[in-house]
Coordinates of C-alpha atoms and ligand atoms in Angstrom, one line a residue:
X99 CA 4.1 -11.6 -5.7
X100 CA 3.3 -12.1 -2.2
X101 CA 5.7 -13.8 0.2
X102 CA 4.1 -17.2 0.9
X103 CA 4.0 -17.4 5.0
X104 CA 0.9 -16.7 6.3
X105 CA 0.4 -12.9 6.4
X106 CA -1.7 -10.9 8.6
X107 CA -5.1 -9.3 7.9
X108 CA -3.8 -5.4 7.7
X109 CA -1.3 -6.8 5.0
X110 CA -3.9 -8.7 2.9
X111 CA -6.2 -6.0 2.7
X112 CA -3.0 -3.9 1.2
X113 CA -1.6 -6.5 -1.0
X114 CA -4.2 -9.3 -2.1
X115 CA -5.1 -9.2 -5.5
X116 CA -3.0 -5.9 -6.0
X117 CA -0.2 -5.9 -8.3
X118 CA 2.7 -3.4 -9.9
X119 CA 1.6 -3.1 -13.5
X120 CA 4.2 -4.8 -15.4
X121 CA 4.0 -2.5 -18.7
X122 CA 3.9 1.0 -17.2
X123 CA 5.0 0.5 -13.2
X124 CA 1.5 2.2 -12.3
X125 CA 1.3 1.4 -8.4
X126 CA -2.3 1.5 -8.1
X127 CA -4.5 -0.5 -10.6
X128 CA -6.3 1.1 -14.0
X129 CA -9.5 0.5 -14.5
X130 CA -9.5 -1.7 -17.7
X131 CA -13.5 -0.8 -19.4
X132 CA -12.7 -2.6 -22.1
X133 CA -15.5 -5.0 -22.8
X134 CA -13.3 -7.3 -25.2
X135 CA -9.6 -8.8 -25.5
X136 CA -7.4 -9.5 -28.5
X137 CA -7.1 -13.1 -29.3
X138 CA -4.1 -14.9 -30.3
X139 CA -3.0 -15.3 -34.1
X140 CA -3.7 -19.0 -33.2
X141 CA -7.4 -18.2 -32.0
X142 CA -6.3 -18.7 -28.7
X143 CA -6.3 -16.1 -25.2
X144 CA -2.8 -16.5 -24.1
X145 CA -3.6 -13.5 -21.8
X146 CA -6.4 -14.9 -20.0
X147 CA -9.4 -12.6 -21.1
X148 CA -11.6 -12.8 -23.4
X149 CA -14.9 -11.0 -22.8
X150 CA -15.6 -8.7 -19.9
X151 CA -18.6 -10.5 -18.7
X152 CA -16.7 -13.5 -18.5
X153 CA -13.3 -12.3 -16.7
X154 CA -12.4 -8.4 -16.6
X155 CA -8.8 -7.6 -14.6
X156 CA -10.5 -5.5 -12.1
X157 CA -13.1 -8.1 -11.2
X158 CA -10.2 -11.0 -11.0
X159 CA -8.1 -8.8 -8.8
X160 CA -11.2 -8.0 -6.4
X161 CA -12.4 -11.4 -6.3
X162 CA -8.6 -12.3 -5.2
X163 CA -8.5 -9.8 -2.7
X164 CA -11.6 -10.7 -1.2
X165 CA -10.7 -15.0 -1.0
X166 CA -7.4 -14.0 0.9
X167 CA -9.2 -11.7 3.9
X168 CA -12.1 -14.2 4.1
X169 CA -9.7 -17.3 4.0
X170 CA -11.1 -18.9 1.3
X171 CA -10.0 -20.9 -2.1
X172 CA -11.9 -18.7 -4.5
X173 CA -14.3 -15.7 -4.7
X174 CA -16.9 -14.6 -6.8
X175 CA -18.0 -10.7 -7.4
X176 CA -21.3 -9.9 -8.4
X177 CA -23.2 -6.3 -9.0
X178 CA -25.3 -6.1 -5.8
X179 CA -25.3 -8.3 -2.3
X180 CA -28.6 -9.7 -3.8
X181 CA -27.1 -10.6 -7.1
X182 CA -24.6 -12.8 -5.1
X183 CA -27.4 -14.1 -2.8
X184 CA -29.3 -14.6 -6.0
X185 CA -26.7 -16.9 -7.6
X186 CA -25.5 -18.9 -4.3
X187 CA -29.7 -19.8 -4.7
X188 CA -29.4 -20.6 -8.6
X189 CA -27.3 -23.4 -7.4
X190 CA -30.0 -25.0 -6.4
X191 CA -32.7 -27.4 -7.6
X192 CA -36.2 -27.5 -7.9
X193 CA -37.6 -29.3 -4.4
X194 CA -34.5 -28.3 -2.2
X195 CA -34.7 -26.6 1.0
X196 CA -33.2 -23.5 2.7
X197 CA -33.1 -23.2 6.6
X198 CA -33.1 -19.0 7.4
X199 CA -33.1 -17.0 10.5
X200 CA -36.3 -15.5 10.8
X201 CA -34.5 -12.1 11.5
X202 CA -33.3 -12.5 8.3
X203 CA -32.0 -9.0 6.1
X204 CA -35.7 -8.5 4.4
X205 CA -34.0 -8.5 0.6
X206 CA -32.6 -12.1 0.8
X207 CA -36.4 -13.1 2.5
X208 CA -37.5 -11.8 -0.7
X209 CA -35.0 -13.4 -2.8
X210 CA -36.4 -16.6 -1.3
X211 CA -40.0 -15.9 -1.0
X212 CA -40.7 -14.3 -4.5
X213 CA -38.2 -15.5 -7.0
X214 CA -37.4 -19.3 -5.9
X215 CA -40.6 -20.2 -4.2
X216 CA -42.0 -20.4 -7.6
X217 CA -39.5 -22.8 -8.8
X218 CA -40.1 -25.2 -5.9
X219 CA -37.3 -24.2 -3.5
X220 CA -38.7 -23.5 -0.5
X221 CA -37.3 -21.8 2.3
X222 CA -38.5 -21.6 6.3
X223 CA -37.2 -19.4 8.4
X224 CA -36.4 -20.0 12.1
X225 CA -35.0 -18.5 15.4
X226 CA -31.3 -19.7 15.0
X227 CA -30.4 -18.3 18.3
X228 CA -31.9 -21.8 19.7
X229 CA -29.7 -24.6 18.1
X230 CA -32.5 -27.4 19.1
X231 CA -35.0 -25.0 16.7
X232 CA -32.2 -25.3 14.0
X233 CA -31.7 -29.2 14.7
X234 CA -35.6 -29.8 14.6
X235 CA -36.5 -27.6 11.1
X236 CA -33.8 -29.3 9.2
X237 CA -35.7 -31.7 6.8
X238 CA -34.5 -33.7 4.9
X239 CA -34.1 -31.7 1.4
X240 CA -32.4 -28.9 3.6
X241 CA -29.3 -28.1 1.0
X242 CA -28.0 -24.7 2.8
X243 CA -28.5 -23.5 6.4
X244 CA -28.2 -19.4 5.7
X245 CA -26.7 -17.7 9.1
X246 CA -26.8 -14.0 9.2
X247 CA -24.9 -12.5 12.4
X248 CA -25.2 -10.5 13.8
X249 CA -28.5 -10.0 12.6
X250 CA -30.8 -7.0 11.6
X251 CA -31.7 -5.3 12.9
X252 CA -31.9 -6.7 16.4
X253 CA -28.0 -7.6 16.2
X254 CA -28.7 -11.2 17.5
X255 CA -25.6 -13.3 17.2
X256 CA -26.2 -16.7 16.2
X257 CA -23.1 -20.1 17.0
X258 CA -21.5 -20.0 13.5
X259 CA -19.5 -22.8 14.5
X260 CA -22.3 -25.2 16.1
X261 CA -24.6 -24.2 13.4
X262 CA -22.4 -25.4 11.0
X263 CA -21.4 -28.5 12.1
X264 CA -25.3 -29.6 12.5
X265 CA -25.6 -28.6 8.8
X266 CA -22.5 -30.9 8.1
X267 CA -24.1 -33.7 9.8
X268 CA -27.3 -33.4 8.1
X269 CA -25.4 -33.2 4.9
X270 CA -26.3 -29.5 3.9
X271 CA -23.9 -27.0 3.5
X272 CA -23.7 -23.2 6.0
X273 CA -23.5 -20.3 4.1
X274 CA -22.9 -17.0 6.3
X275 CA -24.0 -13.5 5.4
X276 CA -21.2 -11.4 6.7
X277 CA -22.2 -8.0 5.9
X278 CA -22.4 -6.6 9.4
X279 CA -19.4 -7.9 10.9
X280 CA -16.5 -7.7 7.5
X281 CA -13.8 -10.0 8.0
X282 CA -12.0 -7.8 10.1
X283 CA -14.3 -9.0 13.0
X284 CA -15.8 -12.0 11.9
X285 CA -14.1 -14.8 9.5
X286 CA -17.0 -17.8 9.3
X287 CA -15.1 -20.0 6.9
X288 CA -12.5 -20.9 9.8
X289 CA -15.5 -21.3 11.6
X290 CA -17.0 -24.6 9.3
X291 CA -19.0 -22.5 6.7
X292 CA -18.8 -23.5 3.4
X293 CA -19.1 -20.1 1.9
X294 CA -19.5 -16.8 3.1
X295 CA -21.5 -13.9 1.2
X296 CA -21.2 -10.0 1.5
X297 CA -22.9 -6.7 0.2
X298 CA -20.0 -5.4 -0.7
X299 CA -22.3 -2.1 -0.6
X300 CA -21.8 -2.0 2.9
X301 CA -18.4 -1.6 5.0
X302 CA -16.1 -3.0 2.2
X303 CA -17.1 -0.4 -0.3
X304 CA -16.8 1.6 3.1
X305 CA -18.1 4.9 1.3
X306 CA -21.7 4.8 0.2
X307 CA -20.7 5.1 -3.4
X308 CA -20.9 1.9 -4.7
X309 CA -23.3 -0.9 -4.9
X310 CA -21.8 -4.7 -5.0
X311 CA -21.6 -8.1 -3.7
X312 CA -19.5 -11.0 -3.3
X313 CA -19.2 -14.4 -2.7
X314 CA -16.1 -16.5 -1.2
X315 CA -16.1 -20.1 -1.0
X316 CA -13.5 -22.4 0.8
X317 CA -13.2 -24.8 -1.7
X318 CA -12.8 -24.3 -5.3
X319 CA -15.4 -27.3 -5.6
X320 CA -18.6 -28.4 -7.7
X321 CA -20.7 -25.6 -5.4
X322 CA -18.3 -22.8 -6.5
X323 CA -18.2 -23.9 -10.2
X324 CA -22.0 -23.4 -9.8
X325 CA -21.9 -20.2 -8.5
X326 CA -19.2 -19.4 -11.5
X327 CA -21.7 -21.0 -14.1
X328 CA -24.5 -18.2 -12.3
X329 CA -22.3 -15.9 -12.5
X330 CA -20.9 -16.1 -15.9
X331 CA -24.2 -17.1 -17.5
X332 CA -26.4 -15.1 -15.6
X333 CA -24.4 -12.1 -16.4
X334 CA -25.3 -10.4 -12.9
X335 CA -21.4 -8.7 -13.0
X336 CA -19.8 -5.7 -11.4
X337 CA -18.6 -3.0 -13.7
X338 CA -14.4 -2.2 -13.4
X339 CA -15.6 0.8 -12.1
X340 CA -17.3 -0.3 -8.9
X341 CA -15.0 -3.3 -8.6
X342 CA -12.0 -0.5 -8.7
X343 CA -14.1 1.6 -6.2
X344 CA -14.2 -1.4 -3.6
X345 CA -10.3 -2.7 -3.9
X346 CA -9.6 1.5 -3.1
X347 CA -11.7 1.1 -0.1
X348 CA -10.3 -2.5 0.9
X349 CA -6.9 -1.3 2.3
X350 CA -8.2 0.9 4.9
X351 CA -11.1 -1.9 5.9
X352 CA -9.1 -2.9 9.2
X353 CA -8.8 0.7 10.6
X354 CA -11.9 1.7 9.8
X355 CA -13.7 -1.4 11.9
X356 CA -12.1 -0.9 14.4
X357 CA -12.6 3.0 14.9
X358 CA -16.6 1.6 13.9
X359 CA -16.1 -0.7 16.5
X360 CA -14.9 2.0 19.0
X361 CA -17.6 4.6 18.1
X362 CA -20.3 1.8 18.2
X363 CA -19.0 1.0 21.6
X364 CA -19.0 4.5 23.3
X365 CA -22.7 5.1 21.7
X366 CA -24.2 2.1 22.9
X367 CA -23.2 3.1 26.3
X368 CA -24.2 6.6 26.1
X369 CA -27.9 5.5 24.9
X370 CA -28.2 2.5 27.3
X371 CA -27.5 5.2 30.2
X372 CA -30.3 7.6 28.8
X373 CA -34.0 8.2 30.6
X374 CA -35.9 8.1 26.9
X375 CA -34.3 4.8 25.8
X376 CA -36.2 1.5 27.1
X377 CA -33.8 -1.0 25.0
X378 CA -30.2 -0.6 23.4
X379 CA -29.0 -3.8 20.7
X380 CA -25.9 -4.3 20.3
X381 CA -23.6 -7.3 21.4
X382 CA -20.8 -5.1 23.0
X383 CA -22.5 -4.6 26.2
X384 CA -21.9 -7.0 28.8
X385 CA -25.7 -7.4 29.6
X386 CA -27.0 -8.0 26.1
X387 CA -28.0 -11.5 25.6
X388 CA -25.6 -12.2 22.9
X389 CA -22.4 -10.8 24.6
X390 CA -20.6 -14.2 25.3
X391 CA -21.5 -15.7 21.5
X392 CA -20.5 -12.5 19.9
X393 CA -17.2 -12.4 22.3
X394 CA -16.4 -16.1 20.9
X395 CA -16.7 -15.5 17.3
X396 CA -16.0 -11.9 17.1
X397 CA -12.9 -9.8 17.4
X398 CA -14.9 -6.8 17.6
X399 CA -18.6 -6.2 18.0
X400 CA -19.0 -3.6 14.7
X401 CA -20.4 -0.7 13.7
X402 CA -24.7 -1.3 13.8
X403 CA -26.6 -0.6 16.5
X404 CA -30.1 -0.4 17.3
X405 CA -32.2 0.9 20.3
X406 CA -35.8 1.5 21.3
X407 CA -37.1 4.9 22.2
X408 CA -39.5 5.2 25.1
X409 CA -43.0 6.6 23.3
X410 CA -43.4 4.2 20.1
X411 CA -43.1 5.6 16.7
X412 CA -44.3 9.3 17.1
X413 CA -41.1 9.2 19.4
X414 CA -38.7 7.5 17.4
X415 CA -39.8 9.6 14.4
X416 CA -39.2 12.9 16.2
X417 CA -35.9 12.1 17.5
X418 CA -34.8 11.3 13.8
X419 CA -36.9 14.1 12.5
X420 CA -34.0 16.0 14.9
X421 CA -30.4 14.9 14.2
X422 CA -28.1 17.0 12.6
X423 CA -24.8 15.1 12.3
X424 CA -26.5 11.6 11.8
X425 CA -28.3 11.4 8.0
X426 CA -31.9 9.9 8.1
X427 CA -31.0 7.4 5.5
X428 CA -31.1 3.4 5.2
X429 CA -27.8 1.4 4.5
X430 CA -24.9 1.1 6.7
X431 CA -20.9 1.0 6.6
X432 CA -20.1 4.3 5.2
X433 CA -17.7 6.9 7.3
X434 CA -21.1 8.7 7.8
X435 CA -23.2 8.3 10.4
X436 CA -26.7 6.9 9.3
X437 CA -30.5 6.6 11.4
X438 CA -33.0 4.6 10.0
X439 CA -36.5 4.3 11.3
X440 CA -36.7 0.4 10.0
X441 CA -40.3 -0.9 11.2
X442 CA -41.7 1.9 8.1
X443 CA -39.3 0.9 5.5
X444 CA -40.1 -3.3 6.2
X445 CA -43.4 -2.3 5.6
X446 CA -47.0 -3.4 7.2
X447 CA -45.5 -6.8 7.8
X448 CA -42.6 -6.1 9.8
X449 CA -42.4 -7.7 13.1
X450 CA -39.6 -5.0 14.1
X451 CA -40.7 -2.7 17.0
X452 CA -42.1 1.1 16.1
X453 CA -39.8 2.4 18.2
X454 CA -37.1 1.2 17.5
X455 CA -34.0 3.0 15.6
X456 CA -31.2 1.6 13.4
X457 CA -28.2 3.2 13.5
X458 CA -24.9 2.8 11.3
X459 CA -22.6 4.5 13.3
X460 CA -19.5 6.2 11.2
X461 CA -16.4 7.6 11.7
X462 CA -17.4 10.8 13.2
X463 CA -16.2 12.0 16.4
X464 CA -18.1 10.0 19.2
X465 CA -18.6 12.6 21.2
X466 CA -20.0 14.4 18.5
X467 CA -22.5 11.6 18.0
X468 CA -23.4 11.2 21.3
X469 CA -24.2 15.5 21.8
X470 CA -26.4 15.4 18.9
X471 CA -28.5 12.0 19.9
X472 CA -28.9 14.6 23.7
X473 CA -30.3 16.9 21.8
X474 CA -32.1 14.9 19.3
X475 CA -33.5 12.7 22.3
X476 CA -34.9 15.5 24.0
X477 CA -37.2 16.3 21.1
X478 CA -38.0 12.3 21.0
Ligands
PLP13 C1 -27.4 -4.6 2.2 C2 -27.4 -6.0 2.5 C3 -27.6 -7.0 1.6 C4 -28.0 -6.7 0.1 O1 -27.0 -6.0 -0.5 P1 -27.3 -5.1 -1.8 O2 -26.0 -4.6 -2.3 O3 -28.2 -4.0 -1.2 O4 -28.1 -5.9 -2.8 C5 -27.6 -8.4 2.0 N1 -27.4 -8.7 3.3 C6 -27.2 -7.7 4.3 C7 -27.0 -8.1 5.7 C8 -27.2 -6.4 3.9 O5 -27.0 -5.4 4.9

């Protein structure tokens, strides 16, 4: 058992939801695969499980690790970020309305536009960055305002905590995707939101390896039994497996952000120096519109980045085409360095520039990063 002061974020990610194993001493968890439990000679489940798709020990201990670093009463696990996105939606009912940032990740647009729209919850999406465009598209079936921030892949920051508060007062709840920052760098819960979602794909699987989501609420209320009743009827679970994967991954989370944060931070200035480069996103740099916002609500400004190359796509594509230490690969948060031409993988509608570059930036050695963008760059 934990001690019950208020501990601090490096310990959580050690010691939430892990536990000695009473029977054998085992330090670190097993993975229990077993899709059933043993029932009591009375019928009953004295031991808490009864059916892995219901309740499975590695899924209760991750979703328990996961409430404590977000701050919240409960969590929720699912088998992909969109599976949790998915069921925070299935909450809903037919003629309610969700308020988006129109620089919204493209898979939750979908999520919206293709699966809910046809069950008459309709969803607009809006340039959050202006709090009178947020107070002015709120009508008055608006049930969640989603916040992603920073976003994708121009890393606008949007005011969790102002957002939030004009949700409350319109009697709609704020739900934060908080992929990008983890809550190493970002906790929006203590910032008003009701819940907060994650890909847990992304930095808290930390190794490209395994595909998951979550969901942590503040309050074990009526919205989180819903999400329970999606989850546990719609069946859209993690396997032990890849909830084992992520709680191996969680205990390192703080120390990997902040060497992200670091690396981010050195290659933001690097590119923002360079001839080829005509824009660098990332909310670090002291000039970048977001700076101040992101400085608020952020202890550290992450791990994404995105810049424009000088010469539109043919130039963009060539620098990629180029890289040696970097992968040419979509996704982010692993300790590898990823580059992602992302205007040719949103497809003919994306509004996102052709030049312009994504960039997950690992846990390589900066400099190392930075000499193979010069000579990638001087292909570009
Ligand atoms: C990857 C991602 C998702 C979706 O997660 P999946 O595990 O790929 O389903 C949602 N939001 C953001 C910001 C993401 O980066």
């Amino acid at each position: 058992m934990l001690p019950k002061k208020k501990l601090r974020i490096e310990t959580l990610a050690v010691h939430a939801g892990h536990s000695v194993d009473v029977g054998t001493g085992a330090v670190t968890e097993a993975i229990h695969l077993s899709t059933t439990f043993e029932r009591d000679a009375d019928g009953g489940y004295s031991r808490g499980f009864l059916y892995s798709r219901n309740h499975n020990p590695n899924r209760n201990s991750l979703e328990a690790a996961l409430a404590a670093l977000e701050g919240g009463a409960a969590g929720a696990a699912f088998g992909s970020g969109l599976a949790a996105v998915t069921a925070i939606f299935q909450g809903l009912k037919p003629g309610d309305h969700v308020l988006a940032p129109s620089d919204i990740y493209h898979g939750t647009a979908n999520v919206l536009k293709h699966l809910f729209a046809k069950w008459n919850v309709t969803a607009s999406f809006v340039d959050m960055t202006d709090l009178d465009v947020v107070r002015q598209s709120l009508l008055p079936q608006t049930a969640i305002v989603w916040m992603e921030t920073p976003s994708n892949p121009l890393l606008q920051c949007v005011d969790i905590a102002a957002i939030a508060e004009i949700a409350h007062s319109h009697g709609a709840r704020a739900i934060a995707d908080n992929t990008f920052a983890s809550p190493i760098l970002q906790q929006p819960l203590a910032l008003g939101c009701d819940m907060v979602m994650h890909a847990t794909t992304k930095y808290l699987g930390g190794r490209s390896d395994v595909l998951g989501g979550a969901v942590v609420s503040r309050l074990d209320d009526e919205h989180f039994a819903q999400l329970r009743t999606a989850q546990l009827f719609g069946g859209a679970v993690p396997s032990p497996f890849d909830c084992w994967l992520v709680m191996r991954s969680l205990p390192t989370l703080p120390y990997r952000m902040q060497a992200h944060c670091a690396n981010a931070g050195k290659i933001a200035a690097f590119l923002q120096s360079h001839a080829k480069v005509s824009a660098v996103h990332y909310p670090g740099l002291a000039e970048n519109a977001f700076h101040a916002i992101a400085s608020r609500q952020m202890s550290g400004f992450g791990g994404m980045l995105s810049f424009e190359v000088k010469g539109g796509k043919d130039a963009a594509m060539a620098l990629a085409a180029n890289v040696e230490i970097f992968t040419r690969a979509t996704s982010l948060g692993g300790v590898e360095s990823l580059i992602e031409h992302r205007a040719s993988i949103e497809g003919p509608t994306s509004k996102t520039p052709q030049g312009l570059l994504r960039v997950s930036v690992g846990l390589e050695h900066a400099d190392d990063l930075i000499d193979d963008l010069t000579a990638a760059l001087s292909h570009a």
